[in-house]
Short mmCIF file of C-alpha atoms in Angstrom, two decimals:
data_model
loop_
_atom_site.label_atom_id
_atom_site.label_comp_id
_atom_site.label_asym_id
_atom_site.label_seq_id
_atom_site.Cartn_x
_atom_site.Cartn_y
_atom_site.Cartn_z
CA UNK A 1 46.46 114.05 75.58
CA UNK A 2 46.58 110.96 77.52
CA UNK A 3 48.57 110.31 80.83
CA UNK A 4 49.41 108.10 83.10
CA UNK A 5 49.97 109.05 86.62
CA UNK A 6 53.01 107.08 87.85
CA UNK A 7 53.51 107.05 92.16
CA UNK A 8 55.15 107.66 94.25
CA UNK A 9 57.48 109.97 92.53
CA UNK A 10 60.59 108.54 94.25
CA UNK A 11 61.21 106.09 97.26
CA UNK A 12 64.00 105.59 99.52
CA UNK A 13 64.10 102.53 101.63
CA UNK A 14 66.32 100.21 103.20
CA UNK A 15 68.13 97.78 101.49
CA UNK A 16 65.79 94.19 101.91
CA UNK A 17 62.73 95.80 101.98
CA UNK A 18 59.60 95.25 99.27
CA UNK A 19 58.76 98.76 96.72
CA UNK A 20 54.93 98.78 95.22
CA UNK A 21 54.74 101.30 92.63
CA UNK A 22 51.69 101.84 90.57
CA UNK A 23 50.26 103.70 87.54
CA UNK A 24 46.90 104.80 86.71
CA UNK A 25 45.13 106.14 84.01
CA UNK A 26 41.90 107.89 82.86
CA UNK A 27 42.21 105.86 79.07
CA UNK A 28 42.64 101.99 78.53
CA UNK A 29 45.43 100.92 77.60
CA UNK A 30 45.99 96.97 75.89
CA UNK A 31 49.66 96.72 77.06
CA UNK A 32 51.58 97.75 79.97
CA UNK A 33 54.83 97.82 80.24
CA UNK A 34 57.20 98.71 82.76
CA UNK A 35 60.78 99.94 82.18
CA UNK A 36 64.25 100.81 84.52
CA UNK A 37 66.48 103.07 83.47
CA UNK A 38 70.25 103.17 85.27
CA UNK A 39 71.60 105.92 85.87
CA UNK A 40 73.06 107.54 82.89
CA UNK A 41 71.93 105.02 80.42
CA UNK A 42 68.34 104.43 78.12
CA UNK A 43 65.21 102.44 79.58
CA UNK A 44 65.16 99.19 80.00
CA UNK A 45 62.40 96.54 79.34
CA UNK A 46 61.69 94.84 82.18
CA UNK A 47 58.12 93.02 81.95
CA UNK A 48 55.38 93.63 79.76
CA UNK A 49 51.83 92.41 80.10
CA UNK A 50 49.18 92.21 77.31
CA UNK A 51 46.30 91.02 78.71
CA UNK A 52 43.83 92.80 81.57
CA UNK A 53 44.09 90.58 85.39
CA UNK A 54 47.42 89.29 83.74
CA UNK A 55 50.36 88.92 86.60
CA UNK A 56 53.71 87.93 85.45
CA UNK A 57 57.00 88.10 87.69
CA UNK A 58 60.60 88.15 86.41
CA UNK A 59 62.79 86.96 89.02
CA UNK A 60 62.45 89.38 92.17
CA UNK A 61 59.78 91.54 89.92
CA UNK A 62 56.13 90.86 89.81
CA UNK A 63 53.77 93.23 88.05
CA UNK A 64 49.93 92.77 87.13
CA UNK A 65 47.76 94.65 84.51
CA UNK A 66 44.77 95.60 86.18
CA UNK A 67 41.23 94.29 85.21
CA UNK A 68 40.36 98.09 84.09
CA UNK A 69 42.94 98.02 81.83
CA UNK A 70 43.75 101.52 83.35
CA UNK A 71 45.95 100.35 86.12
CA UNK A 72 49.13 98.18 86.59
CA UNK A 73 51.37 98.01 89.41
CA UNK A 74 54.86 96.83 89.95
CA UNK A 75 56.73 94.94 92.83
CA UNK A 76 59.92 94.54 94.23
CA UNK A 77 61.24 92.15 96.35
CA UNK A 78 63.96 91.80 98.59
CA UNK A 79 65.39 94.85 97.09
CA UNK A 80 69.02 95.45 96.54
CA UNK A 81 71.61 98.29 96.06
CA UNK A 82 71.59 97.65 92.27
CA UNK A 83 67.73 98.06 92.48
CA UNK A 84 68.51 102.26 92.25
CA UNK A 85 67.38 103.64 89.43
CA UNK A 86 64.12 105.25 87.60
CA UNK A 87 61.01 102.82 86.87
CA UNK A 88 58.90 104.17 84.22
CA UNK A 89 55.30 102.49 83.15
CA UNK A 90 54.30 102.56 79.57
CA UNK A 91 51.28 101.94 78.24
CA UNK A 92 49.50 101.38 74.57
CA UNK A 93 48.04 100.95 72.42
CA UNK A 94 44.58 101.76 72.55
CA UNK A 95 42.32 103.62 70.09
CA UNK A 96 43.97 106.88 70.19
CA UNK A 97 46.85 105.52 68.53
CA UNK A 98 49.88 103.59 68.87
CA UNK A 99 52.39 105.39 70.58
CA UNK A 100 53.68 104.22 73.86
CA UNK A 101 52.32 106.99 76.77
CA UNK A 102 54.99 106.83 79.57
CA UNK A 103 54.54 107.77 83.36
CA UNK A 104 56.65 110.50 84.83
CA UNK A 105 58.50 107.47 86.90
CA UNK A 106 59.47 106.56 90.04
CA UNK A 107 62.97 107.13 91.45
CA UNK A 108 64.23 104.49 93.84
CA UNK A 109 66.99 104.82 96.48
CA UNK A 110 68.01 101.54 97.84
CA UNK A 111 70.30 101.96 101.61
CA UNK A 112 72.97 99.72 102.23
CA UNK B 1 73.14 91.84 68.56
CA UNK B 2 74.62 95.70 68.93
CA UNK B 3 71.41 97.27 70.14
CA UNK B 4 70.56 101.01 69.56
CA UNK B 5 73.37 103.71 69.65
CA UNK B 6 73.58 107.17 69.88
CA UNK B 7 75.89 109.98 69.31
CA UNK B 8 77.48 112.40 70.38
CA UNK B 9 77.04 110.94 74.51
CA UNK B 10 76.76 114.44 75.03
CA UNK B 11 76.86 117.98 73.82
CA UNK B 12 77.46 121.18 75.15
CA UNK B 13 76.61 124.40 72.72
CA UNK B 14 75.77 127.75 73.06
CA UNK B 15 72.37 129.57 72.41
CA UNK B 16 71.34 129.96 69.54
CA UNK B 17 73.69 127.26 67.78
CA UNK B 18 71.92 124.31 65.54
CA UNK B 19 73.08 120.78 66.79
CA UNK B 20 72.62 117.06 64.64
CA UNK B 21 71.97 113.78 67.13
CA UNK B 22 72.30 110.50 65.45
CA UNK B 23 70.57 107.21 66.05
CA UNK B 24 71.66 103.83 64.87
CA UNK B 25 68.88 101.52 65.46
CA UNK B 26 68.93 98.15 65.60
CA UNK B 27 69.30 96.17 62.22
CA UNK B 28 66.38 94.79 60.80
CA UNK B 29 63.97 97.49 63.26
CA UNK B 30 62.02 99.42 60.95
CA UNK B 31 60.30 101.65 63.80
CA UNK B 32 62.44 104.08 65.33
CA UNK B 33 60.97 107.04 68.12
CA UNK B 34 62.76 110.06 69.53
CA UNK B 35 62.06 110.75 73.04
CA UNK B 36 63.25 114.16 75.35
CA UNK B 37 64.03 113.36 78.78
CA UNK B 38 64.56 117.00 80.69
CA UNK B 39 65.80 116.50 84.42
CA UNK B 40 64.11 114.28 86.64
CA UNK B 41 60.83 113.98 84.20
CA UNK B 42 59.73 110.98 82.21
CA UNK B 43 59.75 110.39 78.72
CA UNK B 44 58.38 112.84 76.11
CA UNK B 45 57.68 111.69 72.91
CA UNK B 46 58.89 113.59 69.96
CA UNK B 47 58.45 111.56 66.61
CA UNK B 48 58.27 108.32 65.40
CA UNK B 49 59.24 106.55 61.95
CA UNK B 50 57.50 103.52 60.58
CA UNK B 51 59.40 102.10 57.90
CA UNK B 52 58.45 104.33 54.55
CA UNK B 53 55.35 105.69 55.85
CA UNK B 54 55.54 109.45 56.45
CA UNK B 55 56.71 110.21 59.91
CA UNK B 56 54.66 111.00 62.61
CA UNK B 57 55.67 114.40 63.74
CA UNK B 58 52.98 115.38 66.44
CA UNK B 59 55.50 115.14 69.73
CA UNK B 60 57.98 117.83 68.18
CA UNK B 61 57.74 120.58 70.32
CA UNK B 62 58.17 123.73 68.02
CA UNK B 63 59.05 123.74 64.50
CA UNK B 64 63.12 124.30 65.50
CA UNK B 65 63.16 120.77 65.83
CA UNK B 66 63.09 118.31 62.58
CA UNK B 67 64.49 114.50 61.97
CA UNK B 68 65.17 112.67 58.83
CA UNK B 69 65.66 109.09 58.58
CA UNK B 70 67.53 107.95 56.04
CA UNK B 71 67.56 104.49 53.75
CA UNK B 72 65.18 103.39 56.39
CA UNK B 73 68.23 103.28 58.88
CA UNK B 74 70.01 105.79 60.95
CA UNK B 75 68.10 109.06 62.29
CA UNK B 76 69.25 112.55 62.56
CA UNK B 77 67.35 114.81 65.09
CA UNK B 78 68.38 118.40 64.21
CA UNK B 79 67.35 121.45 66.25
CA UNK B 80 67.90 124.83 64.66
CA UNK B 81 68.59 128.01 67.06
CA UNK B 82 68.69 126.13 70.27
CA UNK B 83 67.23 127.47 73.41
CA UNK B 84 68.23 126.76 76.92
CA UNK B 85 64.85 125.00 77.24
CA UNK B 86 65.99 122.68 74.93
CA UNK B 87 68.55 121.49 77.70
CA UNK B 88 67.44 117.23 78.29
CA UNK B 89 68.81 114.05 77.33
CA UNK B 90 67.20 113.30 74.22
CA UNK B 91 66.77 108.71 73.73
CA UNK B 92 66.06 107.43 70.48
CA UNK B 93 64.63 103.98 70.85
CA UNK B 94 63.56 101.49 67.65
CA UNK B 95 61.77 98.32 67.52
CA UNK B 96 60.91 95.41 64.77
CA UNK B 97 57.54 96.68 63.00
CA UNK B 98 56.29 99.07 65.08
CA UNK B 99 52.70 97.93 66.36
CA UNK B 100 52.32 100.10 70.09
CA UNK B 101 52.28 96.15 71.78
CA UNK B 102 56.13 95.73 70.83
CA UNK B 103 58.91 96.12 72.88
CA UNK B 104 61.33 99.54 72.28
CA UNK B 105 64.84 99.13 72.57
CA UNK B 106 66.44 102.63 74.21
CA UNK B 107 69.64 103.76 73.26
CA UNK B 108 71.68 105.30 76.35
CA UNK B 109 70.78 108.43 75.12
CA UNK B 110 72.55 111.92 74.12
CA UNK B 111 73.00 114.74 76.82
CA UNK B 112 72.54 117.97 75.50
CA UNK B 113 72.82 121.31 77.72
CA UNK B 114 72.66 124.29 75.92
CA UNK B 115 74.75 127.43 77.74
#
């Protein structure tokens, strides 16, 4: 089936510092999405991009869908304590159907 | 707008027990998609409803594990003779038509570790 590799697996940095996470893909995907989930709770949308070269930030997020269509990354700046959680990419649809394929995700760990 | 809910929050039960999770999706969504979550992984997909078009059951991992929707609303995941395997926080997540661009609205998800 399809996959997306999602790295790194998890990050721990200091708190003010930027986070690049990426995913990558053999397939093409026509949206990417990209998703935080708090501990103990369900994902949470956080941008989505529909179009390939597209970059769109929300607030200290910025996040581009790569010109393959089988890439996007996501960046965080400035990052804060309440920054901790999982990021997950999610992409689809493309012509093997329309289910979202999510990444494994990327835990981050934000120091004081 | 309540957004998607789930119950129980968790569940403990012992091998070989069935257990019911519920979904409430949002009103008016007429997609909604199980997920399994097991420790520390990402998101497996289990099934997906799209409004009264037959389910698509491909994600479910053996055939101990079955979900009705009913009235086009609430879900019921059920898993017969549960296995320790089965252990994961399972997310049910719905959104408005269900075309793969749209946006999926998680629930928070119910914990289920099976003893």
């Amino acid at each position: 089936g399809q996959q997306l590799n999602q790295s790194p697996q998890s990050m721990f940095i200091q708190e003010g510092e930027d986070v690049s996470m990426n995913c990558t893909s053999s397939s093409i995907f026509n949206t990417w999405l990209w998703y935080k989930q708090d501990p103990g709770e369900g994902p949470v949308l956080l941008i989505a991009l529909y179009k390939a070269g597209e970059l769109t930030s929300n607030g200290r997020l910025t996040a581009q869908f790569g010109i393959t269509r089988k890439d996007s990354f996501l960046n965080i700046s400035a990052s804060i304590p309440s920054d901790v959680g999982i990021y997950f990419c999610a992409g689809g649809p493309n012509n093997a159907g329309n289910m979202l394929t999510f990444g494994g995700g990327t835990r981050l760990m934000v120091k004081p | 707008g309540a957004g998607v809910s789930q119950s129980p929050s968790n569940k403990v039960t012992e091998k070989g027990k069935d257990v019911e999770l519920r979904c409430d999706p949002i009103s008016g969504h007429t997609a909604l998609y199980w997920y399994r979550q097991s420790l520390g992984q990402g998101l497996e997909f289990l099934i997906y409803f799209q409004g009264n078009s037959a389910p698509d059951k491909s994600g479910l991992p053996s055939d101990r594990f079955s979900a009705e929707r009913t009235g086009g609303s609430v879900s019921t995941l059920t898993i017969q003779r549960t296995q320790q395997e089965d252990s994961a926080v399972y997310l049910c997540a719905s959104s408005l038509s269900g075309g793969g661009w749209e946006t999926q609205y998680f629930g928070p998800g119910t914990r289920l570790l099976v003893l």
